[in-house]
Amino acid sequence: MMMPSLSEILPIVRQAGKLLLERRGAECFETKAPQDFVTEVDFAVQKVICDALRENWPEIQFMGEERDNSDIDFTLPYWVLDPVDGTTNLIHDFHHSVISLALVINHEPHFGVVYNPYFDEEFTAILGGGAYLNGDPIHVSRVPSLSQALIFVGTAPYRRNEMDENFDRIQRVYLASHDVRRFGCTALELCYLACGRADGYFEFGTKPWDIAAGWLILREAGGEAVSVDGTRPPLDRESAIVATNGNFTEELRKLM
């Protein structure tokens, strides 16, 4: 089987990114679950990318947020796509929505792309090859401890029945850190950790398409991400993730 190269994938993702900028259908959304939305843009981006991937690499399986993925054999290579990570942001024209695409082989992402067309920022990584922003190498911050860190927090909007517990976690992190931030876009928040714009992140209820590309980019930039129980985040089911620059992962995880 011929494996695709990152250089072959980037033009496909960039072309699809124009659909986010055009916003045609962004106001036309459906509610999949409470506070879980999908727009016509999500479907359009997924179709453009899926069609291109299947045309060029038909032997590789495709996992996308806006499809039934019950047919995926996780022992074989598969794409993981979030056509619009940050759909609520897109609906409100808050320019922190991205396309996130990864290729997973043997349960591990082998390359990943996270593209924010609003700022024309393209985060990329190849397993063992480092992480990059628009072609320039990136690295996590050197912040040594949680007490000096800026932390992205997840509000778990699809789990509002767990609101009290989750906001207790956020309060604990807020009191223990420099401050907290929330962009509502997991893939982008992981990439911001990777390039040193923040130092840590946590969220409960993340899906494989939320984390696959961003996790690899963060790892290749020198950071780390684990499940809240300390194990490796799974890429075949929902999980709760804790990510840092690598200097205080256990300290942050214990607050969960």
PDB file of N, CA, C and O in Angstrom, residues 103-152:
ATOM      1  N   LEU A 103      -3.376  10.668  10.048  1.00  0.00           N
ATOM      2  CA  LEU A 103      -3.334   9.289   9.563  1.00  0.00           C
ATOM      3  C   LEU A 103      -2.858   8.416  10.712  1.00  0.00           C
ATOM      4  O   LEU A 103      -1.757   8.614  11.241  1.00  0.00           O
ATOM      5  N   VAL A 104      -3.686   7.445  11.108  1.00  0.00           N
ATOM      6  CA  VAL A 104      -3.378   6.569  12.238  1.00  0.00           C
ATOM      7  C   VAL A 104      -3.002   5.183  11.715  1.00  0.00           C
ATOM      8  O   VAL A 104      -3.734   4.590  10.915  1.00  0.00           O
ATOM      9  N   ILE A 105      -1.849   4.694  12.172  1.00  0.00           N
ATOM     10  CA  ILE A 105      -1.372   3.358  11.813  1.00  0.00           C
ATOM     11  C   ILE A 105      -0.933   2.662  13.089  1.00  0.00           C
ATOM     12  O   ILE A 105      -0.163   3.221  13.883  1.00  0.00           O
ATOM     13  N   ASN A 106      -1.441   1.447  13.306  1.00  0.00           N
ATOM     14  CA  ASN A 106      -1.110   0.699  14.528  1.00  0.00           C
ATOM     15  C   ASN A 106      -1.415   1.514  15.779  1.00  0.00           C
ATOM     16  O   ASN A 106      -0.604   1.588  16.707  1.00  0.00           O
ATOM     17  N   HIS A 107      -2.574   2.166  15.780  1.00  0.00           N
ATOM     18  CA  HIS A 107      -3.089   2.913  16.928  1.00  0.00           C
ATOM     19  C   HIS A 107      -2.286   4.166  17.250  1.00  0.00           C
ATOM     20  O   HIS A 107      -2.409   4.725  18.339  1.00  0.00           O
ATOM     21  N   GLU A 108      -1.466   4.624  16.300  1.00  0.00           N
ATOM     22  CA  GLU A 108      -0.635   5.797  16.553  1.00  0.00           C
ATOM     23  C   GLU A 108      -0.706   6.740  15.359  1.00  0.00           C
ATOM     24  O   GLU A 108      -0.603   6.303  14.209  1.00  0.00           O
ATOM     25  N   PRO A 109      -0.884   8.043  15.608  1.00  0.00           N
ATOM     26  CA  PRO A 109      -0.874   8.990  14.491  1.00  0.00           C
ATOM     27  C   PRO A 109       0.518   9.086  13.879  1.00  0.00           C
ATOM     28  O   PRO A 109       1.508   9.261  14.582  1.00  0.00           O
ATOM     29  N   HIS A 110       0.589   8.953  12.543  1.00  0.00           N
ATOM     30  CA  HIS A 110       1.872   9.009  11.842  1.00  0.00           C
ATOM     31  C   HIS A 110       2.131  10.367  11.221  1.00  0.00           C
ATOM     32  O   HIS A 110       3.278  10.727  11.017  1.00  0.00           O
ATOM     33  N   PHE A 111       1.102  11.094  10.873  1.00  0.00           N
ATOM     34  CA  PHE A 111       1.257  12.512  10.602  1.00  0.00           C
ATOM     35  C   PHE A 111      -0.051  13.227  10.881  1.00  0.00           C
ATOM     36  O   PHE A 111      -1.122  12.608  10.912  1.00  0.00           O
ATOM     37  N   GLY A 112       0.064  14.517  11.115  1.00  0.00           N
ATOM     38  CA  GLY A 112      -1.122  15.289  11.452  1.00  0.00           C
ATOM     39  C   GLY A 112      -1.038  16.694  10.897  1.00  0.00           C
ATOM     40  O   GLY A 112       0.056  17.253  10.757  1.00  0.00           O
ATOM     41  N   VAL A 113      -2.204  17.233  10.567  1.00  0.00           N
ATOM     42  CA  VAL A 113      -2.330  18.602  10.072  1.00  0.00           C
ATOM     43  C   VAL A 113      -3.479  19.267  10.808  1.00  0.00           C
ATOM     44  O   VAL A 113      -4.572  18.689  10.916  1.00  0.00           O
ATOM     45  N   VAL A 114      -3.255  20.455  11.323  1.00  0.00           N
ATOM     46  CA  VAL A 114      -4.310  21.290  11.898  1.00  0.00           C
ATOM     47  C   VAL A 114      -4.198  22.649  11.222  1.00  0.00           C
ATOM     48  O   VAL A 114      -3.168  23.320  11.349  1.00  0.00           O
ATOM     49  N   TYR A 115      -5.248  23.050  10.511  1.00  0.00           N
ATOM     50  CA  TYR A 115      -5.192  24.259   9.710  1.00  0.00           C
ATOM     51  C   TYR A 115      -6.263  25.249  10.133  1.00  0.00           C
ATOM     52  O   TYR A 115      -7.448  24.939  10.140  1.00  0.00           O
ATOM     53  N   ASN A 116      -5.811  26.450  10.519  1.00  0.00           N
ATOM     54  CA  ASN A 116      -6.714  27.551  10.838  1.00  0.00           C
ATOM     55  C   ASN A 116      -6.668  28.544   9.673  1.00  0.00           C
ATOM     56  O   ASN A 116      -5.726  29.330   9.557  1.00  0.00           O
ATOM     57  N   PRO A 117      -7.681  28.520   8.804  1.00  0.00           N
ATOM     58  CA  PRO A 117      -7.635  29.381   7.617  1.00  0.00           C
ATOM     59  C   PRO A 117      -7.778  30.859   7.933  1.00  0.00           C
ATOM     60  O   PRO A 117      -7.353  31.702   7.143  1.00  0.00           O
ATOM     61  N   TYR A 118      -8.362  31.202   9.074  1.00  0.00           N
ATOM     62  CA  TYR A 118      -8.564  32.607   9.419  1.00  0.00           C
ATOM     63  C   TYR A 118      -7.241  33.343   9.583  1.00  0.00           C
ATOM     64  O   TYR A 118      -7.112  34.519   9.228  1.00  0.00           O
ATOM     65  N   PHE A 119      -6.248  32.658  10.154  1.00  0.00           N
ATOM     66  CA  PHE A 119      -4.927  33.249  10.355  1.00  0.00           C
ATOM     67  C   PHE A 119      -3.884  32.619   9.439  1.00  0.00           C
ATOM     68  O   PHE A 119      -2.698  32.916   9.580  1.00  0.00           O
ATOM     69  N   ASP A 120      -4.342  31.738   8.548  1.00  0.00           N
ATOM     70  CA  ASP A 120      -3.456  31.012   7.633  1.00  0.00           C
ATOM     71  C   ASP A 120      -2.317  30.344   8.405  1.00  0.00           C
ATOM     72  O   ASP A 120      -1.148  30.428   8.026  1.00  0.00           O
ATOM     73  N   GLU A 121      -2.684  29.680   9.501  1.00  0.00           N
ATOM     74  CA  GLU A 121      -1.703  28.956  10.311  1.00  0.00           C
ATOM     75  C   GLU A 121      -1.898  27.454  10.115  1.00  0.00           C
ATOM     76  O   GLU A 121      -2.970  26.916  10.371  1.00  0.00           O
ATOM     77  N   GLU A 122      -0.831  26.821   9.682  1.00  0.00           N
ATOM     78  CA  GLU A 122      -0.850  25.403   9.349  1.00  0.00           C
ATOM     79  C   GLU A 122       0.151  24.675  10.257  1.00  0.00           C
ATOM     80  O   GLU A 122       1.357  24.802  10.096  1.00  0.00           O
ATOM     81  N   PHE A 123      -0.388  23.956  11.238  1.00  0.00           N
ATOM     82  CA  PHE A 123       0.441  23.171  12.148  1.00  0.00           C
ATOM     83  C   PHE A 123       0.576  21.754  11.584  1.00  0.00           C
ATOM     84  O   PHE A 123      -0.429  21.132  11.214  1.00  0.00           O
ATOM     85  N   THR A 124       1.791  21.244  11.539  1.00  0.00           N
ATOM     86  CA  THR A 124       2.018  19.913  10.972  1.00  0.00           C
ATOM     87  C   THR A 124       3.035  19.139  11.799  1.00  0.00           C
ATOM     88  O   THR A 124       3.864  19.727  12.508  1.00  0.00           O
ATOM     89  N   ALA A 125       2.962  17.825  11.686  1.00  0.00           N
ATOM     90  CA  ALA A 125       3.964  16.958  12.304  1.00  0.00           C
ATOM     91  C   ALA A 125       3.963  15.609  11.594  1.00  0.00           C
ATOM     92  O   ALA A 125       2.925  15.143  11.123  1.00  0.00           O
ATOM     93  N   ILE A 126       5.143  15.016  11.531  1.00  0.00           N
ATOM     94  CA  ILE A 126       5.321  13.640  11.083  1.00  0.00           C
ATOM     95  C   ILE A 126       5.969  12.885  12.235  1.00  0.00           C
ATOM     96  O   ILE A 126       6.873  13.423  12.897  1.00  0.00           O
ATOM     97  N   LEU A 127       5.515  11.690  12.513  1.00  0.00           N
ATOM     98  CA  LEU A 127       6.047  10.914  13.620  1.00  0.00           C
ATOM     99  C   LEU A 127       7.569  10.823  13.530  1.00  0.00           C
ATOM    100  O   LEU A 127       8.122  10.347  12.539  1.00  0.00           O
ATOM    101  N   GLY A 128       8.238  11.312  14.565  1.00  0.00           N
ATOM    102  CA  GLY A 128       9.696  11.292  14.608  1.00  0.00           C
ATOM    103  C   GLY A 128      10.357  12.406  13.831  1.00  0.00           C
ATOM    104  O   GLY A 128      11.600  12.468  13.773  1.00  0.00           O
ATOM    105  N   GLY A 129       9.552  13.325  13.262  1.00  0.00           N
ATOM    106  CA  GLY A 129      10.125  14.353  12.399  1.00  0.00           C
ATOM    107  C   GLY A 129       9.970  15.767  12.896  1.00  0.00           C
ATOM    108  O   GLY A 129      10.255  16.722  12.166  1.00  0.00           O
ATOM    109  N   GLY A 130       9.500  15.955  14.122  1.00  0.00           N
ATOM    110  CA  GLY A 130       9.329  17.290  14.660  1.00  0.00           C
ATOM    111  C   GLY A 130       7.994  17.904  14.297  1.00  0.00           C
ATOM    112  O   GLY A 130       7.209  17.335  13.527  1.00  0.00           O
ATOM    113  N   ALA A 131       7.728  19.071  14.859  1.00  0.00           N
ATOM    114  CA  ALA A 131       6.475  19.791  14.646  1.00  0.00           C
ATOM    115  C   ALA A 131       6.784  21.156  14.049  1.00  0.00           C
ATOM    116  O   ALA A 131       7.818  21.761  14.340  1.00  0.00           O
ATOM    117  N   TYR A 132       5.822  21.655  13.243  1.00  0.00           N
ATOM    118  CA  TYR A 132       6.075  22.873  12.482  1.00  0.00           C
ATOM    119  C   TYR A 132       4.828  23.743  12.407  1.00  0.00           C
ATOM    120  O   TYR A 132       3.705  23.251  12.421  1.00  0.00           O
ATOM    121  N   LEU A 133       5.070  25.047  12.301  1.00  0.00           N
ATOM    122  CA  LEU A 133       4.023  26.018  12.025  1.00  0.00           C
ATOM    123  C   LEU A 133       4.418  26.755  10.759  1.00  0.00           C
ATOM    124  O   LEU A 133       5.442  27.452  10.729  1.00  0.00           O
ATOM    125  N   ASN A 134       3.630  26.551   9.716  1.00  0.00           N
ATOM    126  CA  ASN A 134       3.937  27.135   8.402  1.00  0.00           C
ATOM    127  C   ASN A 134       5.378  26.858   7.976  1.00  0.00           C
ATOM    128  O   ASN A 134       6.067  27.715   7.424  1.00  0.00           O
ATOM    129  N   GLY A 135       5.826  25.642   8.273  1.00  0.00           N
ATOM    130  CA  GLY A 135       7.148  25.211   7.841  1.00  0.00           C
ATOM    131  C   GLY A 135       8.283  25.506   8.787  1.00  0.00           C
ATOM    132  O   GLY A 135       9.411  25.025   8.583  1.00  0.00           O
ATOM    133  N   ASP A 136       8.035  26.290   9.830  1.00  0.00           N
ATOM    134  CA  ASP A 136       9.080  26.616  10.805  1.00  0.00           C
ATOM    135  C   ASP A 136       8.951  25.730  12.037  1.00  0.00           C
ATOM    136  O   ASP A 136       7.840  25.517  12.540  1.00  0.00           O
ATOM    137  N   PRO A 137      10.052  25.213  12.573  1.00  0.00           N
ATOM    138  CA  PRO A 137       9.996  24.337  13.756  1.00  0.00           C
ATOM    139  C   PRO A 137       9.373  25.041  14.955  1.00  0.00           C
ATOM    140  O   PRO A 137       9.585  26.237  15.168  1.00  0.00           O
ATOM    141  N   ILE A 138       8.601  24.303  15.730  1.00  0.00           N
ATOM    142  CA  ILE A 138       8.004  24.842  16.951  1.00  0.00           C
ATOM    143  C   ILE A 138       8.358  23.947  18.128  1.00  0.00           C
ATOM    144  O   ILE A 138       8.693  22.762  17.958  1.00  0.00           O
ATOM    145  N   HIS A 139       8.260  24.519  19.327  1.00  0.00           N
ATOM    146  CA  HIS A 139       8.565  23.765  20.551  1.00  0.00           C
ATOM    147  C   HIS A 139       7.695  24.299  21.672  1.00  0.00           C
ATOM    148  O   HIS A 139       7.312  25.464  21.673  1.00  0.00           O
ATOM    149  N   VAL A 140       7.416  23.425  22.618  1.00  0.00           N
ATOM    150  CA  VAL A 140       6.610  23.820  23.775  1.00  0.00           C
ATOM    151  C   VAL A 140       7.368  24.825  24.636  1.00  0.00           C
ATOM    152  O   VAL A 140       8.578  25.015  24.499  1.00  0.00           O
ATOM    153  N   SER A 141       6.630  25.457  25.553  1.00  0.00           N
ATOM    154  CA  SER A 141       7.232  26.425  26.469  1.00  0.00           C
ATOM    155  C   SER A 141       8.155  25.732  27.470  1.00  0.00           C
ATOM    156  O   SER A 141       8.146  24.499  27.599  1.00  0.00           O
ATOM    157  N   ARG A 142       8.900  26.537  28.206  1.00  0.00           N
ATOM    158  CA  ARG A 142       9.789  26.005  29.244  1.00  0.00           C
ATOM    159  C   ARG A 142       9.241  26.255  30.645  1.00  0.00           C
ATOM    160  O   ARG A 142       9.967  26.088  31.632  1.00  0.00           O
ATOM    161  N   VAL A 143       7.999  26.660  30.737  1.00  0.00           N
ATOM    162  CA  VAL A 143       7.397  26.923  32.053  1.00  0.00           C
ATOM    163  C   VAL A 143       7.572  25.684  32.934  1.00  0.00           C
ATOM    164  O   VAL A 143       7.171  24.579  32.550  1.00  0.00           O
ATOM    165  N   PRO A 144       8.154  25.832  34.122  1.00  0.00           N
ATOM    166  CA  PRO A 144       8.541  24.652  34.906  1.00  0.00           C
ATOM    167  C   PRO A 144       7.449  24.040  35.763  1.00  0.00           C
ATOM    168  O   PRO A 144       7.563  22.870  36.167  1.00  0.00           O
ATOM    169  N   SER A 145       6.396  24.802  36.081  1.00  0.00           N
ATOM    170  CA  SER A 145       5.428  24.288  37.038  1.00  0.00           C
ATOM    171  C   SER A 145       4.040  24.836  36.747  1.00  0.00           C
ATOM    172  O   SER A 145       3.878  25.848  36.054  1.00  0.00           O
ATOM    173  N   LEU A 146       3.038  24.171  37.309  1.00  0.00           N
ATOM    174  CA  LEU A 146       1.652  24.597  37.129  1.00  0.00           C
ATOM    175  C   LEU A 146       1.444  26.004  37.684  1.00  0.00           C
ATOM    176  O   LEU A 146       0.681  26.792  37.109  1.00  0.00           O
ATOM    177  N   SER A 147       2.114  26.350  38.750  1.00  0.00           N
ATOM    178  CA  SER A 147       1.904  27.655  39.385  1.00  0.00           C
ATOM    179  C   SER A 147       2.290  28.810  38.464  1.00  0.00           C
ATOM    180  O   SER A 147       1.833  29.941  38.653  1.00  0.00           O
ATOM    181  N   GLN A 148       3.107  28.536  37.455  1.00  0.00           N
ATOM    182  CA  GLN A 148       3.547  29.573  36.521  1.00  0.00           C
ATOM    183  C   GLN A 148       2.907  29.419  35.137  1.00  0.00           C
ATOM    184  O   GLN A 148       3.296  30.117  34.194  1.00  0.00           O
ATOM    185  N   ALA A 149       1.924  28.541  35.038  1.00  0.00           N
ATOM    186  CA  ALA A 149       1.417  28.147  33.728  1.00  0.00           C
ATOM    187  C   ALA A 149       0.102  28.828  33.358  1.00  0.00           C
ATOM    188  O   ALA A 149      -0.711  29.178  34.216  1.00  0.00           O
ATOM    189  N   LEU A 150      -0.098  29.000  32.041  1.00  0.00           N
ATOM    190  CA  LEU A 150      -1.376  29.394  31.460  1.00  0.00           C
ATOM    191  C   LEU A 150      -2.027  28.126  30.919  1.00  0.00           C
ATOM    192  O   LEU A 150      -1.431  27.422  30.099  1.00  0.00           O
ATOM    193  N   ILE A 151      -3.252  27.839  31.375  1.00  0.00           N
ATOM    194  CA  ILE A 151      -3.885  26.557  31.094  1.00  0.00           C
ATOM    195  C   ILE A 151      -5.166  26.735  30.285  1.00  0.00           C
ATOM    196  O   ILE A 151      -6.054  27.508  30.669  1.00  0.00           O
ATOM    197  N   PHE A 152      -5.262  26.012  29.190  1.00  0.00           N
ATOM    198  CA  PHE A 152      -6.536  25.914  28.486  1.00  0.00           C
ATOM    199  C   PHE A 152      -7.427  24.918  29.225  1.00  0.00           C
ATOM    200  O   PHE A 152      -6.966  23.834  29.605  1.00  0.00           O
TER     201      PHE A 152
END
